[in-house]
Amino acid sequence: MTATPGLGTPRLASPDLLRSVFRRHAAGVAVITARGDAGPVGFTATSLTSVSADPPMLSFGIGTGASSWPAVSESEHVGVHILGEHQQDLAATFARSGADRFGAATAWREGPEGVPVLDDVQAWLVCRVVARVPAGDHRIVLAEVAVGDSTGPGRPLLYHQGRFHGLGD
């Protein structure tokens, strides 16, 4: 293998290398919610991926050490919310460990299948969990879309270089 001119010194695979590379990858921001035994749970995710059109299916990753994992590991249904650029504070709340994610500042309602559905998002889906695939310290959750709405306001929220951003023109 020959070196490509202009590239830095390669580093061996590590968690730090992976995080460093993916900080450069701009990603849409979603919040995943579920109904837990002690109430609603949720977390900010940038790992949301469309998997199949027929049947409509998606995937997302969640760490097994995450506070939301116990509920997501047992839930039959989850909510998937695409955030708009006007929702940076909401994204930060759901990303912050120990935050009161469903407190007074978060507008939400109980949706289909009892799943917490956030208000004022660009789009939302309620999905039936079909698999939880082990992937290192995470699980990849595969979920089939049951119902949703794609008519929310605004432009998408992005995550890049460790911060939330609006979509530039």
PDB file of C-alpha atoms in Angstrom, residues 53-111:
ATOM      1  CA  ALA A  53     -38.641   0.412   2.016  1.00  0.00           C
ATOM      2  CA  ASP A  54     -40.741  -2.762   1.884  1.00  0.00           C
ATOM      3  CA  PRO A  55     -41.436  -3.352   4.660  1.00  0.00           C
ATOM      4  CA  PRO A  56     -40.564   0.146   5.894  1.00  0.00           C
ATOM      5  CA  MET A  57     -37.771  -0.470   8.398  1.00  0.00           C
ATOM      6  CA  LEU A  58     -35.046   1.536  10.119  1.00  0.00           C
ATOM      7  CA  SER A  59     -32.189   1.010  12.543  1.00  0.00           C
ATOM      8  CA  PHE A  60     -30.410   2.933  15.280  1.00  0.00           C
ATOM      9  CA  GLY A  61     -27.642   2.213  17.749  1.00  0.00           C
ATOM     10  CA  ILE A  62     -27.812   2.463  21.538  1.00  0.00           C
ATOM     11  CA  GLY A  63     -25.112   1.781  24.115  1.00  0.00           C
ATOM     12  CA  THR A  64     -25.893  -0.957  26.601  1.00  0.00           C
ATOM     13  CA  GLY A  65     -24.709   1.360  29.373  1.00  0.00           C
ATOM     14  CA  ALA A  66     -27.174   4.107  28.383  1.00  0.00           C
ATOM     15  CA  SER A  67     -29.880   5.002  30.896  1.00  0.00           C
ATOM     16  CA  SER A  68     -32.516   4.381  28.194  1.00  0.00           C
ATOM     17  CA  TRP A  69     -31.230   0.917  27.304  1.00  0.00           C
ATOM     18  CA  PRO A  70     -33.217  -1.074  29.925  1.00  0.00           C
ATOM     19  CA  ALA A  71     -36.509   0.302  28.577  1.00  0.00           C
ATOM     20  CA  VAL A  72     -35.473   0.026  24.901  1.00  0.00           C
ATOM     21  CA  SER A  73     -34.251  -3.535  25.515  1.00  0.00           C
ATOM     22  CA  GLU A  74     -37.765  -4.580  26.567  1.00  0.00           C
ATOM     23  CA  SER A  75     -40.060  -2.245  24.598  1.00  0.00           C
ATOM     24  CA  GLU A  76     -42.152  -3.633  21.788  1.00  0.00           C
ATOM     25  CA  HIS A  77     -42.398  -0.147  20.240  1.00  0.00           C
ATOM     26  CA  VAL A  78     -40.190   2.945  20.041  1.00  0.00           C
ATOM     27  CA  GLY A  79     -40.675   6.501  18.848  1.00  0.00           C
ATOM     28  CA  VAL A  80     -38.310   8.045  16.316  1.00  0.00           C
ATOM     29  CA  HIS A  81     -38.262  11.842  16.017  1.00  0.00           C
ATOM     30  CA  ILE A  82     -36.407  13.882  13.392  1.00  0.00           C
ATOM     31  CA  LEU A  83     -35.422  17.196  14.982  1.00  0.00           C
ATOM     32  CA  GLY A  84     -35.487  20.593  13.316  1.00  0.00           C
ATOM     33  CA  GLU A  85     -32.769  23.243  13.624  1.00  0.00           C
ATOM     34  CA  HIS A  86     -35.019  25.103  16.096  1.00  0.00           C
ATOM     35  CA  GLN A  87     -34.606  22.175  18.527  1.00  0.00           C
ATOM     36  CA  GLN A  88     -30.950  22.390  19.540  1.00  0.00           C
ATOM     37  CA  ASP A  89     -31.923  22.708  23.215  1.00  0.00           C
ATOM     38  CA  LEU A  90     -34.153  19.635  22.990  1.00  0.00           C
ATOM     39  CA  ALA A  91     -31.338  17.645  21.345  1.00  0.00           C
ATOM     40  CA  ALA A  92     -28.934  18.735  24.089  1.00  0.00           C
ATOM     41  CA  THR A  93     -31.426  17.781  26.819  1.00  0.00           C
ATOM     42  CA  PHE A  94     -31.855  14.265  25.444  1.00  0.00           C
ATOM     43  CA  ALA A  95     -28.075  13.922  24.981  1.00  0.00           C
ATOM     44  CA  ARG A  96     -27.186  15.025  28.526  1.00  0.00           C
ATOM     45  CA  SER A  97     -26.735  12.341  31.157  1.00  0.00           C
ATOM     46  CA  GLY A  98     -28.951  12.879  34.190  1.00  0.00           C
ATOM     47  CA  ALA A  99     -31.182  15.482  32.477  1.00  0.00           C
ATOM     48  CA  ASP A 100     -34.925  15.616  33.164  1.00  0.00           C
ATOM     49  CA  ARG A 101     -35.696  14.719  29.564  1.00  0.00           C
ATOM     50  CA  PHE A 102     -39.473  14.705  29.910  1.00  0.00           C
ATOM     51  CA  GLY A 103     -39.706  17.671  32.304  1.00  0.00           C
ATOM     52  CA  ALA A 104     -41.689  20.867  31.818  1.00  0.00           C
ATOM     53  CA  ALA A 105     -39.403  22.124  29.026  1.00  0.00           C
ATOM     54  CA  THR A 106     -40.215  19.102  26.827  1.00  0.00           C
ATOM     55  CA  ALA A 107     -43.562  19.173  25.023  1.00  0.00           C
ATOM     56  CA  TRP A 108     -44.788  15.633  24.375  1.00  0.00           C
ATOM     57  CA  ARG A 109     -47.822  13.393  24.483  1.00  0.00           C
ATOM     58  CA  GLU A 110     -48.573   9.707  24.673  1.00  0.00           C
ATOM     59  CA  GLY A 111     -48.813   8.448  21.120  1.00  0.00           C
TER      60      GLY A 111
END
